[in-house]
Structure formats: C-alpha cells, structure tokens
Coordinates of C-alpha atoms in Angstrom, one line a residue:
M1 CA 127.8 106.4 110.4
R2 CA 126.6 109.5 108.6
S3 CA 123.8 109.6 106.0
L4 CA 124.4 112.1 103.1
I5 CA 121.3 114.2 102.3
C6 CA 121.6 115.9 98.9
G7 CA 118.7 118.3 98.4
S8 CA 117.4 121.8 98.9
L9 CA 117.5 124.2 101.8
A10 CA 114.9 126.9 101.5
Y11 CA 112.8 129.4 103.4
D12 CA 109.0 128.8 103.4
N13 CA 107.1 132.1 103.5
I14 CA 103.5 131.2 104.4
M15 CA 100.7 133.8 104.2
Q16 CA 97.0 133.6 105.0
F17 CA 94.4 135.5 102.8
D18 CA 91.2 135.7 104.8
G19 CA 89.0 135.9 101.6
R20 CA 88.6 133.6 98.7
F21 CA 90.6 133.6 95.5
S22 CA 87.5 132.9 93.5
E23 CA 86.0 136.2 94.6
S24 CA 89.0 138.1 93.4
L25 CA 89.7 136.4 90.2
L26 CA 87.3 137.0 87.4
P27 CA 87.0 134.0 85.1
D28 CA 86.6 136.1 81.9
Q29 CA 89.6 138.3 82.8
L30 CA 92.2 135.7 83.5
H31 CA 94.2 136.7 80.4
K32 CA 95.1 140.0 82.1
V33 CA 95.3 139.3 85.8
N34 CA 96.4 142.2 88.0
V35 CA 95.3 141.4 91.6
S36 CA 96.6 141.9 95.1
F37 CA 95.7 139.9 98.2
L38 CA 95.9 141.4 101.7
V39 CA 97.6 138.8 103.9
P40 CA 97.4 139.9 107.6
T41 CA 99.4 137.0 108.9
M42 CA 102.8 135.7 107.7
R43 CA 105.4 133.4 109.0
R44 CA 108.8 132.2 107.8
E45 CA 109.8 128.6 108.3
F46 CA 113.1 126.8 107.8
G47 CA 112.4 124.3 105.0
G48 CA 113.7 122.6 101.9
C49 CA 113.8 118.8 101.5
A50 CA 117.3 118.3 102.7
G51 CA 116.8 120.5 105.8
N52 CA 113.5 118.7 106.7
I53 CA 115.0 115.3 106.3
A54 CA 118.0 116.1 108.3
Y55 CA 115.9 117.7 111.1
N56 CA 113.9 114.5 111.5
L57 CA 116.9 112.2 111.2
K58 CA 118.5 114.1 114.0
L59 CA 115.4 113.6 116.2
L60 CA 115.8 109.9 115.7
G61 CA 119.4 110.0 116.8
G62 CA 120.9 109.7 113.3
E63 CA 123.9 111.5 111.8
P64 CA 122.7 113.7 108.9
L65 CA 125.1 115.4 106.6
I66 CA 123.5 117.9 104.3
M67 CA 124.9 118.6 100.9
A68 CA 123.2 121.8 99.5
T69 CA 123.7 125.3 98.2
V70 CA 122.4 128.4 99.9
G71 CA 122.6 132.1 99.2
Q72 CA 123.7 135.4 100.7
D73 CA 120.8 135.4 103.1
S74 CA 121.6 132.0 104.6
A75 CA 123.0 133.1 108.0
P76 CA 119.8 132.5 110.0
Y77 CA 119.4 129.0 108.5
L78 CA 123.1 128.1 109.1
D79 CA 122.7 129.3 112.7
H80 CA 119.6 127.2 113.0
L81 CA 121.5 124.1 111.9
R82 CA 124.4 124.9 114.3
Q83 CA 121.9 125.0 117.2
L84 CA 120.6 121.6 116.1
N85 CA 124.2 120.3 116.0
I86 CA 123.7 119.4 112.3
S87 CA 126.9 119.7 110.2
S88 CA 127.1 122.4 107.5
E89 CA 130.5 121.3 106.2
C90 CA 129.0 120.3 102.8
I91 CA 126.8 123.3 102.5
R92 CA 128.1 125.8 99.9
V93 CA 127.2 129.5 100.1
I94 CA 126.6 131.2 96.7
D95 CA 127.1 134.9 97.4
T96 CA 125.5 136.1 94.2
A97 CA 122.1 134.4 94.8
F98 CA 119.4 134.1 97.4
T99 CA 118.6 131.0 99.3
G100 CA 115.7 129.1 97.7
Q101 CA 112.4 130.7 98.6
C102 CA 108.8 129.4 98.6
F103 CA 105.9 131.9 98.9
I104 CA 102.6 130.3 99.7
T105 CA 99.3 132.2 100.0
T106 CA 96.3 130.2 101.3
D107 CA 92.8 131.4 101.1
A108 CA 89.7 130.7 103.4
D109 CA 88.9 127.6 101.4
S110 CA 92.5 126.2 101.7
N111 CA 93.2 126.9 98.1
Q112 CA 96.9 127.9 97.6
I113 CA 98.9 130.1 95.2
T114 CA 102.6 129.2 95.4
A115 CA 105.6 130.8 93.8
F116 CA 109.1 129.2 94.2
H117 CA 112.4 130.9 93.5
P118 CA 115.2 128.3 93.3
G119 CA 118.0 130.8 93.8
A120 CA 121.2 129.1 95.0
M121 CA 119.7 125.6 94.4
S122 CA 120.6 126.1 90.7
F123 CA 124.2 125.8 91.7
S124 CA 123.9 122.5 93.6
H125 CA 126.0 120.7 90.9
Q126 CA 129.0 122.6 92.2
N127 CA 129.0 120.2 95.2
Q128 CA 130.8 116.9 94.9
V129 CA 129.7 113.8 96.8
A130 CA 133.3 112.7 97.2
D131 CA 133.8 115.7 99.5
A132 CA 131.4 114.2 102.0
G133 CA 133.9 111.6 103.0
S134 CA 132.7 108.3 104.6
V135 CA 129.0 107.9 104.6
K136 CA 126.8 104.7 104.8
L137 CA 123.9 105.8 102.7
A138 CA 122.8 108.7 100.5
I139 CA 119.5 110.2 99.4
V140 CA 119.1 112.5 96.4
A141 CA 116.0 114.6 97.1
P142 CA 114.6 117.6 95.1
D143 CA 117.3 120.1 94.2
G144 CA 118.8 121.8 91.2
R145 CA 118.3 119.6 88.1
D146 CA 122.0 119.1 87.3
G147 CA 122.8 118.5 90.9
M148 CA 120.3 115.7 91.2
L149 CA 121.7 113.9 88.1
E150 CA 125.4 114.4 89.0
H151 CA 125.0 113.5 92.7
S152 CA 123.2 110.3 91.9
E153 CA 125.9 109.2 89.5
Q154 CA 128.7 110.2 91.9
A155 CA 127.1 108.3 94.8
I156 CA 126.8 105.1 92.9
G157 CA 130.3 105.6 91.5
L158 CA 131.6 105.7 95.0
G159 CA 129.7 102.6 96.0
I160 CA 127.2 104.4 98.2
P161 CA 123.7 102.9 98.4
L162 CA 121.3 105.5 97.1
I163 CA 117.6 106.5 97.7
F164 CA 116.2 108.3 94.8
D165 CA 113.5 110.7 96.0
P166 CA 112.4 112.9 93.1
G167 CA 109.5 114.6 94.8
Q168 CA 108.4 117.9 93.3
G169 CA 111.6 117.8 91.1
L170 CA 110.2 114.9 89.1
P171 CA 108.6 117.0 86.3
M172 CA 112.1 118.4 85.4
F173 CA 113.1 115.0 83.9
N174 CA 111.9 113.1 80.8
G175 CA 111.2 109.4 80.7
E176 CA 114.7 108.3 79.7
E177 CA 116.3 110.4 82.5
L178 CA 114.0 109.0 85.1
K179 CA 114.8 105.5 83.8
H180 CA 118.5 106.4 84.3
F181 CA 117.8 107.4 87.9
I182 CA 116.0 104.1 88.5
E183 CA 118.9 102.1 87.1
L184 CA 121.3 104.0 89.4
A185 CA 119.2 103.8 92.5
T186 CA 119.2 101.2 95.2
Y187 CA 115.8 102.4 96.5
V188 CA 113.1 104.6 95.1
A189 CA 110.7 106.6 97.3
V190 CA 107.7 108.5 95.9
N191 CA 104.2 109.5 97.0
D192 CA 101.1 108.2 95.1
Y193 CA 100.9 111.1 92.7
E194 CA 104.6 111.0 91.9
A195 CA 104.2 107.2 91.4
E196 CA 101.6 107.8 88.7
L197 CA 103.8 110.5 87.0
L198 CA 106.8 108.2 87.2
T199 CA 105.0 105.3 85.6
N200 CA 103.5 107.5 82.9
R201 CA 106.8 109.1 82.0
T202 CA 108.9 106.0 82.0
G203 CA 106.3 103.5 80.7
L204 CA 107.3 101.2 83.5
S205 CA 104.7 99.7 85.9
L206 CA 105.3 99.8 89.6
S207 CA 106.2 96.1 89.6
Q208 CA 108.7 96.8 86.8
I209 CA 110.3 99.6 88.7
A210 CA 110.4 97.4 91.9
E211 CA 112.3 94.7 89.9
R212 CA 115.1 97.2 89.2
V213 CA 115.7 98.3 92.8
Q214 CA 116.0 96.7 96.2
A215 CA 112.8 98.4 97.3
L216 CA 110.2 100.8 95.9
V217 CA 108.3 102.8 98.6
V218 CA 105.0 104.5 97.7
T219 CA 103.4 106.7 100.4
R220 CA 99.7 107.2 100.2
G221 CA 98.9 109.8 102.8
E222 CA 96.1 108.8 105.3
L223 CA 96.1 105.3 103.6
G224 CA 99.6 104.6 104.8
A225 CA 102.3 103.3 102.5
E226 CA 103.3 100.3 100.4
I227 CA 106.8 98.8 100.1
F228 CA 107.6 96.6 97.1
T229 CA 110.7 94.5 97.8
G230 CA 111.8 91.0 97.1
G231 CA 108.7 90.3 95.0
E232 CA 106.4 91.1 97.9
K233 CA 104.3 94.1 98.9
I234 CA 104.4 95.2 102.5
V235 CA 101.4 97.3 103.5
I236 CA 102.3 100.0 106.1
P237 CA 99.4 101.4 108.1
C238 CA 99.0 105.1 108.8
V239 CA 99.7 106.1 112.4
E240 CA 96.8 108.2 113.8
A241 CA 98.0 111.7 114.5
D242 CA 97.2 113.7 117.6
T243 CA 95.7 116.4 115.2
I244 CA 96.0 117.4 111.6
A245 CA 97.7 120.8 111.5
D246 CA 100.0 121.0 108.5
P247 CA 101.1 118.3 106.0
T248 CA 104.1 120.3 104.8
G249 CA 107.2 118.2 105.3
C250 CA 105.5 114.9 106.2
G251 CA 107.1 113.1 103.2
D252 CA 110.5 114.4 104.4
A253 CA 109.8 113.0 107.9
F254 CA 109.0 109.7 106.3
R255 CA 112.3 109.7 104.3
A256 CA 114.2 110.3 107.6
G257 CA 112.7 107.2 109.0
M258 CA 113.9 105.3 105.9
L259 CA 117.4 106.6 106.3
F260 CA 117.5 105.7 110.0
G261 CA 116.1 102.3 109.5
L262 CA 118.3 101.4 106.6
S263 CA 121.4 102.7 108.4
N264 CA 120.6 100.5 111.3
D265 CA 119.8 97.4 109.3
M266 CA 116.1 97.1 110.3
D267 CA 113.6 95.0 108.4
W268 CA 111.4 96.7 105.9
A269 CA 108.2 96.4 108.0
T270 CA 109.9 98.2 110.9
I271 CA 111.4 100.8 108.6
G272 CA 108.0 101.5 107.1
R273 CA 106.3 101.7 110.5
L274 CA 108.9 104.0 111.9
S275 CA 108.7 106.2 108.8
S276 CA 104.9 106.3 109.1
L277 CA 105.2 107.3 112.7
M278 CA 107.5 110.2 111.9
G279 CA 105.0 111.5 109.4
S280 CA 102.3 111.3 111.9
I281 CA 104.3 113.2 114.5
K282 CA 105.1 116.0 112.0
I283 CA 101.6 116.5 110.7
A284 CA 100.4 117.6 114.2
Q285 CA 102.6 120.7 114.1
Q286 CA 102.6 123.8 111.8
G287 CA 105.8 124.1 109.7
P288 CA 108.2 121.3 108.7
Q289 CA 110.7 121.7 111.5
N290 CA 108.7 122.7 114.7
H291 CA 107.8 119.3 116.1
A292 CA 110.3 118.3 118.8
P293 CA 109.6 115.0 120.5
S294 CA 112.4 113.4 122.5
L295 CA 113.9 110.2 121.4
A296 CA 112.2 108.4 124.3
E297 CA 108.8 109.8 123.2
I298 CA 109.3 108.5 119.7
E299 CA 110.3 105.1 121.0
D300 CA 107.2 105.0 123.3
R301 CA 104.9 106.1 120.6
F302 CA 106.2 103.4 118.3
F303 CA 105.6 100.8 121.0
S304 CA 102.1 102.1 121.6
A305 CA 101.3 101.9 117.9
F306 CA 102.9 98.6 117.0
G307 CA 103.4 96.6 120.2
Y308 CA 107.2 96.2 120.0
R309 CA 110.3 98.3 120.2
Y310 CA 112.3 99.1 117.1
R311 CA 115.6 99.4 119.0

C-alpha cells in the first residue's frame, strides 16, 4: 500500500567558489556587505525532502505518493518523477510562483552560504490529505508552515499513522506548536541537532517525548542512530560508506527506510539498520537523487552489513 509523503519539492543549485569567504569578507565592514563570488562550476539537482524521500522509497520497492506544491518552472521535475514512475497525482502546480529553490555556494574550506526561496511551498496548505485516498502511513516533512500543521491534523483525523519529521522547518514553530505535533504524531524523527532544539523549545526531555509516541528516532551522523520505543533504547550502528561524497539528502534516505520498514511491519532494529544503510548508500554520491543501486544490491549490502536478510 502507498505511503503519503507531505513535504517539499525543490531545485538545489550548487556552486563552488574556489577561494575562501574569509578572504573576501572584511570583519570590520560586515555592516555594509557588497561582495560577489566567481563560481566556475554549478550544478542543479532535483531535491526537496518529499522528492528525496520518495526517490529512496522507490529504490526499496515501496509505493511513494508525494503531496507537494511546485511552480511554473516545475516541468523538468515532473518529467523526472514520471521517468521514475513516481505518481504526481497529489502534486499541485502554482502558476504564479516558482518551485522552491536552494542556492548553495561552497568555498575552498567547505564553508557554505545558502539562500532558500520557498516559492510554491508557501501554498502547500492548499493540498488536502483526504485527496490521497487509501494510504498505509504518512510522513510530514519540511514544507510550508501552514501545510505542515494542517496535513498532520488531517492525517490523524483520517486515522493514518504519522511520522513527524520537522527537519529544517523546526525553527518555524514555537514550543506549544511543537508539543501539538508530538501529541498528533505516531512517530517522531529528528537528527541530533534537531533533537536538542526540540527539547529546548518544548521543555520536554527525549524520554518524555518518547513516552508520547510509539517511537522517537534520533539520527547521529557517523555515530549511527538511537530509537526510543517501548521504554527501551535501540542503538543502530552507522554502516560504513564506500566513500564520503555529499551528505545532502542522507536524512531523507534514512526516512525512506523508516517508511518502508513500518509499511512492511518490520521490527525496529531492522528498520533502523535498513534506514542506516540507505543513508550510507546515499552519502557516497553527489546530490540527493543520483545514487541508483538495484534492489538486489541493497538486499545484498544489508546482508553483508548485518548477517541476515530483511525480506
């Protein structure tokens, strides 16, 4: 059965500055910055949390259904999804806006300056979860603020189990709003930084959050992940990657593993291990949607890493 993925679709414009920002920005002149960086290389990637999660879920043999809003420039992305055989039936085109755009400039020291234009994401609340039809599970990932609130409430109102994945959207909400999300959610998934922000804003400890949901998942990068469920903490090891190329989208790959595992009634240890593997596969490739292992390769790599087969 299909998994509903509410979140963003965006273009990632990634540029490389061969110099150092520190050599171009004068500390005593930061109150009147007027600077230009020559970026000889640039690439555009298909991104956004919903797109990245759906891409990885499709690799696993799942059935992703994206609910998102895109703009007048969305034709290449929609064609990309058609080629992947990912449904666009719940993707709304806003003709008066651009698709969400991220502009990332990285210097020689790997420092980054990023600008993000939400564009059509701001209209995500125009989509209704009820229009998705029959789905087994839903995830609310970073999106327009109103859309995240309304889609969470709509999913629970329809009896659909919900993963709350606030990601970079977390700073948009105050403590009471985040508590509301937690009360609605069946599962909560955050990285270690987001976990700190979530506890600070809500005043709830990780154990208190875990008591309010069926599972709290905290990813910790190269340290793996922790799953708090049923009064226990399951430690998930990090799967060694072939190479470290680009961390962009690793969290989304992990979320796809969660969706697939939960949809197939796996135990939490296996769900965490599969999710960790998907992040490891992704980090070895530039861009969030350029890794393309076959399903057989994923299954074999899981067996090699953990000594048993997940299916």
